[in-house]
Amino acid sequence: MKFQAIIFDLDGVICFTDEYHYRAWKAMADEMGIPFDRTINNRLRGVSRMASLDIILEQYHGPALSDEKKAALAQQKNDLYRESLREMSTADLSQEVRETLDGLREMGLKLAIGSSSKNTPFILGQIGLKDFFDAVSDGNNITRSKPDPEVFLKAAAMLGIAPEHCLVVEDAVSGAEAGHAGGMKVACLGDAAQHQAGDWNMESIRELLSIVKA
Ligand code: BG6
Ligand code: MG
């Protein structure tokens, strides 16, 4: 087998919370009169909450915002985002993702999460994967978000597996860069796959089952 472990990004890979991130930022940006669209949103993938806000504020040309005001804007976005998360349930874990995870586990691979999100534990609970993964590295245990490799290197360390034996699965260009910076191979979906950012660029997460076998 090519790999000993797979490290999954969460938002946009395991579940479609990337859409909820977009809607919550969009509501905040609209209220502030800041132009924000899906193209800008793609730059927020994999990036921490405060770094995402800074990207959105590139289009803001009003009076200077204090750090307190910026923190309040990020909080406002997160409160709205969590309203969507509260509606999630095990029905938000697609059959395709579930079967792929089970198939990989049957092949003896270790499975981990490597996400920039501080909401990771809550989301995993909502979709019924609270105790599923062998390691969870997320926005709560890192100081640098993607494209820095910290979150993936910590996941590999938690698993006790060398980075070169890990495969990262990502929908973010910044996440693919983070995996490569950590010395890992990367399989991409969605926006990152469209940018050909991975060693494999997939249309469906099921393709992982053949990628790891080959
Ligand atoms: C990443 C998302 O998974 O988590 C980013 O791709 C998001 O868009 C980041 O900004 C931080 O998320 P949270 O839940 O901590 O605000
Ligand atoms: Mg993602």
CSV table of C-alpha atoms and ligand atoms in Angstrom, one decimal:
chain,number,residue,atom,x,y,z
A,1,MET,CA,0.0,0.0,0.0
A,2,LYS,CA,1.2,3.5,-1.0
A,3,PHE,CA,0.1,5.2,2.3
A,4,GLN,CA,-0.3,4.4,6.0
A,5,ALA,CA,-2.7,7.3,6.8
A,6,ILE,CA,-5.1,9.7,5.2
A,7,ILE,CA,-5.5,13.2,6.6
A,8,PHE,CA,-8.8,14.8,5.6
A,9,ASP,CA,-9.6,18.5,5.5
A,10,LEU,CA,-13.1,18.9,7.0
A,11,ASP,CA,-15.1,21.9,5.4
A,12,GLY,CA,-15.7,21.1,1.7
A,13,VAL,CA,-14.3,17.5,1.9
A,14,ILE,CA,-16.1,15.6,4.7
A,15,CYS,CA,-19.1,17.9,4.7
A,16,PHE,CA,-20.4,20.9,2.8
A,17,THR,CA,-20.0,23.5,5.6
A,18,ASP,CA,-18.0,25.5,3.1
A,19,GLU,CA,-21.3,26.8,1.8
A,20,TYR,CA,-22.4,27.8,5.3
A,21,HIS,CA,-19.1,29.7,5.7
A,22,TYR,CA,-19.8,31.5,2.5
A,23,ARG,CA,-23.4,32.5,3.4
A,24,ALA,CA,-22.3,33.8,6.8
A,25,TRP,CA,-19.5,35.9,5.5
A,26,LYS,CA,-21.7,37.1,2.7
A,27,ALA,CA,-24.3,38.4,5.2
A,28,MET,CA,-21.6,40.2,7.2
A,29,ALA,CA,-20.1,41.7,4.0
A,30,ASP,CA,-23.5,42.8,2.7
A,31,GLU,CA,-24.3,44.5,6.0
A,32,MET,CA,-21.0,46.4,5.8
A,33,GLY,CA,-21.5,47.2,2.1
A,34,ILE,CA,-18.3,45.3,1.2
A,35,PRO,CA,-18.2,43.5,-2.2
A,36,PHE,CA,-17.9,39.8,-1.7
A,37,ASP,CA,-18.5,36.9,-4.1
A,38,ARG,CA,-17.7,33.2,-4.6
A,39,THR,CA,-14.4,34.0,-6.4
A,40,ILE,CA,-13.2,35.9,-3.3
A,41,ASN,CA,-14.7,33.2,-1.1
A,42,ASN,CA,-12.5,30.6,-2.7
A,43,ARG,CA,-9.5,32.4,-1.3
A,44,LEU,CA,-10.9,31.8,2.2
A,45,ARG,CA,-10.8,28.0,1.9
A,46,GLY,CA,-8.4,26.6,4.4
A,47,VAL,CA,-7.6,30.0,5.9
A,48,SER,CA,-8.3,30.9,9.6
A,49,ARG,CA,-11.3,33.0,10.6
A,50,MET,CA,-9.3,36.2,11.2
A,51,ALA,CA,-7.2,35.8,8.1
A,52,SER,CA,-10.4,35.2,6.1
A,53,LEU,CA,-11.8,38.5,7.5
A,54,ASP,CA,-8.6,40.3,6.4
A,55,ILE,CA,-9.1,39.0,2.9
A,56,ILE,CA,-12.7,40.3,2.9
A,57,LEU,CA,-11.6,43.6,4.2
A,58,GLU,CA,-9.3,44.1,1.2
A,59,GLN,CA,-12.5,45.4,-0.5
A,60,TYR,CA,-13.4,47.7,2.5
A,61,HIS,CA,-12.5,51.4,2.0
A,62,GLY,CA,-14.3,53.0,4.9
A,63,PRO,CA,-12.9,54.4,8.2
A,64,ALA,CA,-10.2,52.3,9.9
A,65,LEU,CA,-11.5,49.4,11.9
A,66,SER,CA,-10.1,48.8,15.4
A,67,ASP,CA,-9.0,45.3,16.5
A,68,GLU,CA,-12.1,45.2,18.7
A,69,LYS,CA,-14.4,45.9,15.8
A,70,LYS,CA,-12.7,43.3,13.7
A,71,ALA,CA,-13.1,40.7,16.5
A,72,ALA,CA,-16.8,41.7,16.7
A,73,LEU,CA,-17.2,41.2,12.9
A,74,ALA,CA,-15.6,37.7,13.1
A,75,GLN,CA,-17.8,36.9,16.1
A,76,GLN,CA,-20.9,38.0,14.2
A,77,LYS,CA,-20.0,35.8,11.3
A,78,ASN,CA,-19.3,32.8,13.6
A,79,ASP,CA,-22.6,33.2,15.4
A,80,LEU,CA,-24.5,33.1,12.1
A,81,TYR,CA,-22.4,30.2,10.9
A,82,ARG,CA,-23.1,28.2,14.0
A,83,GLU,CA,-26.8,28.7,13.5
A,84,SER,CA,-26.4,26.7,10.3
A,85,LEU,CA,-24.2,24.1,12.1
A,86,ARG,CA,-26.9,23.6,14.7
A,87,GLU,CA,-29.2,22.4,12.0
A,88,MET,CA,-26.8,19.7,10.8
A,89,SER,CA,-27.3,16.1,11.6
A,90,THR,CA,-26.0,12.6,10.6
A,91,ALA,CA,-28.0,13.2,7.3
A,92,ASP,CA,-25.4,15.7,6.4
A,93,LEU,CA,-22.8,13.0,6.1
A,94,SER,CA,-23.2,11.8,2.5
A,95,GLN,CA,-23.3,8.1,1.7
A,96,GLU,CA,-20.4,8.6,-0.6
A,97,VAL,CA,-18.2,10.0,2.1
A,98,ARG,CA,-19.3,7.4,4.7
A,99,GLU,CA,-18.6,4.5,2.3
A,100,THR,CA,-15.2,5.9,1.3
A,101,LEU,CA,-14.2,6.4,5.0
A,102,ASP,CA,-15.4,2.8,5.8
A,103,GLY,CA,-13.6,1.4,2.7
A,104,LEU,CA,-10.3,3.1,3.6
A,105,ARG,CA,-10.6,1.9,7.2
A,106,GLU,CA,-11.1,-1.7,6.0
A,107,MET,CA,-7.9,-1.4,4.1
A,108,GLY,CA,-6.1,-0.8,7.4
A,109,LEU,CA,-5.4,2.9,6.9
A,110,LYS,CA,-5.3,5.3,9.8
A,111,LEU,CA,-7.7,8.2,9.3
A,112,ALA,CA,-7.3,11.8,10.7
A,113,ILE,CA,-8.7,15.3,10.4
A,114,GLY,CA,-6.5,18.3,9.6
A,115,SER,CA,-8.7,21.4,9.6
A,116,SER,CA,-8.2,25.1,10.3
A,117,SER,CA,-11.6,25.3,11.9
A,118,LYS,CA,-12.2,25.9,15.6
A,119,ASN,CA,-15.7,24.5,15.1
A,120,THR,CA,-14.3,21.0,14.1
A,121,PRO,CA,-15.3,19.1,17.3
A,122,PHE,CA,-18.9,20.6,17.1
A,123,ILE,CA,-19.2,19.7,13.4
A,124,LEU,CA,-17.9,16.1,13.9
A,125,GLY,CA,-20.4,15.7,16.6
A,126,GLN,CA,-23.3,16.9,14.5
A,127,ILE,CA,-22.6,14.5,11.6
A,128,GLY,CA,-22.0,11.5,13.8
A,129,LEU,CA,-18.2,11.3,13.5
A,130,LYS,CA,-17.2,12.4,17.0
A,131,ASP,CA,-15.2,9.3,17.8
A,132,PHE,CA,-14.5,8.0,14.3
A,133,PHE,CA,-11.1,9.4,13.5
A,134,ASP,CA,-7.8,8.2,14.9
A,135,ALA,CA,-6.6,11.8,15.4
A,136,VAL,CA,-8.1,15.3,15.1
A,137,SER,CA,-5.9,18.2,14.5
A,138,ASP,CA,-7.8,21.5,14.1
A,139,GLY,CA,-7.9,25.2,14.5
A,140,ASN,CA,-7.8,24.8,18.3
A,141,ASN,CA,-4.3,23.3,18.3
A,142,ILE,CA,-2.4,25.3,15.7
A,143,THR,CA,-0.9,28.8,15.7
A,144,ARG,CA,-0.4,29.1,11.9
A,145,SER,CA,-3.2,28.2,9.4
A,146,LYS,CA,-2.8,26.7,5.9
A,147,PRO,CA,-0.8,27.1,3.7
A,148,ASP,CA,1.5,26.5,6.7
A,149,PRO,CA,1.8,22.7,7.2
A,150,GLU,CA,1.4,22.8,11.0
A,151,VAL,CA,-2.1,21.3,11.1
A,152,PHE,CA,-1.1,18.3,9.0
A,153,LEU,CA,2.3,17.7,10.7
A,154,LYS,CA,0.5,17.7,14.0
A,155,ALA,CA,-2.1,15.2,12.7
A,156,ALA,CA,0.8,13.0,11.5
A,157,ALA,CA,2.5,13.3,14.8
A,158,MET,CA,-0.7,12.4,16.7
A,159,LEU,CA,-0.9,9.2,14.5
A,160,GLY,CA,2.8,8.5,14.9
A,161,ILE,CA,3.2,8.2,11.2
A,162,ALA,CA,5.9,10.0,9.1
A,163,PRO,CA,4.6,12.7,6.7
A,164,GLU,CA,5.8,10.8,3.6
A,165,HIS,CA,3.4,8.0,4.5
A,166,CYS,CA,0.4,10.3,4.7
A,167,LEU,CA,-2.0,11.4,2.0
A,168,VAL,CA,-3.8,14.8,2.5
A,169,VAL,CA,-7.3,15.3,1.0
A,170,GLU,CA,-8.2,18.9,0.3
A,171,ASP,CA,-10.6,21.2,-1.5
A,172,ALA,CA,-8.5,24.4,-0.8
A,173,VAL,CA,-5.5,25.5,-2.8
A,174,SER,CA,-4.0,26.8,0.5
A,175,GLY,CA,-4.5,23.3,1.9
A,176,ALA,CA,-2.9,21.5,-1.0
A,177,GLU,CA,0.1,23.9,-0.5
A,178,ALA,CA,0.2,23.0,3.2
A,179,GLY,CA,0.2,19.3,2.5
A,180,HIS,CA,3.1,19.6,0.0
A,181,ALA,CA,5.0,21.9,2.4
A,182,GLY,CA,4.7,19.2,5.0
A,183,GLY,CA,6.2,16.6,2.6
A,184,MET,CA,2.9,14.9,1.9
A,185,LYS,CA,1.2,13.8,-1.2
A,186,VAL,CA,-2.2,15.6,-1.8
A,187,ALA,CA,-5.5,14.5,-3.4
A,188,CYS,CA,-7.8,17.4,-4.3
A,189,LEU,CA,-11.5,17.9,-4.8
A,190,GLY,CA,-13.6,20.9,-5.8
A,191,ASP,CA,-11.8,24.3,-6.1
A,192,ALA,CA,-8.3,22.9,-5.5
A,193,ALA,CA,-8.9,20.1,-8.1
A,194,GLN,CA,-10.1,22.7,-10.6
A,195,HIS,CA,-6.7,24.5,-10.0
A,196,GLN,CA,-4.9,21.2,-10.5
A,197,ALA,CA,-3.3,21.8,-7.1
A,198,GLY,CA,-3.0,18.1,-6.2
A,199,ASP,CA,-1.0,15.1,-7.1
A,200,TRP,CA,-4.4,13.7,-7.9
A,201,ASN,CA,-7.3,15.9,-8.8
A,202,MET,CA,-10.6,14.0,-8.2
A,203,GLU,CA,-14.2,14.5,-9.3
A,204,SER,CA,-15.4,12.2,-6.4
A,205,ILE,CA,-14.0,11.3,-3.0
A,206,ARG,CA,-14.5,7.6,-3.9
A,207,GLU,CA,-11.5,7.8,-6.2
A,208,LEU,CA,-9.4,7.7,-3.0
A,209,LEU,CA,-10.1,4.0,-2.8
A,210,SER,CA,-8.2,3.3,-6.1
A,211,ILE,CA,-5.6,6.0,-5.4
A,212,VAL,CA,-4.4,4.3,-2.3
A,213,LYS,CA,-4.5,0.8,-3.8
A,214,ALA,CA,-2.5,1.7,-7.0
B,1,BG6,C1,-11.5,26.1,7.3
B,1,BG6,C2,-12.4,26.8,6.2
B,1,BG6,O1,-11.8,24.8,7.3
B,1,BG6,O2,-11.8,26.7,8.5
B,1,BG6,C3,-12.1,28.3,6.2
B,1,BG6,O3,-12.0,26.2,4.9
B,1,BG6,C4,-12.4,28.8,7.6
B,1,BG6,O4,-13.0,28.9,5.3
B,1,BG6,C5,-11.5,28.1,8.6
B,1,BG6,O5,-12.2,30.2,7.7
B,1,BG6,C6,-11.8,28.5,10.1
B,1,BG6,O6,-13.0,28.1,10.5
B,1,BG6,P1,-13.8,28.5,11.8
B,1,BG6,O7,-14.9,27.5,11.9
B,1,BG6,O8,-12.7,28.3,12.9
B,1,BG6,O9,-14.2,29.9,11.7
B,2,MG,MG,-11.8,22.8,3.0
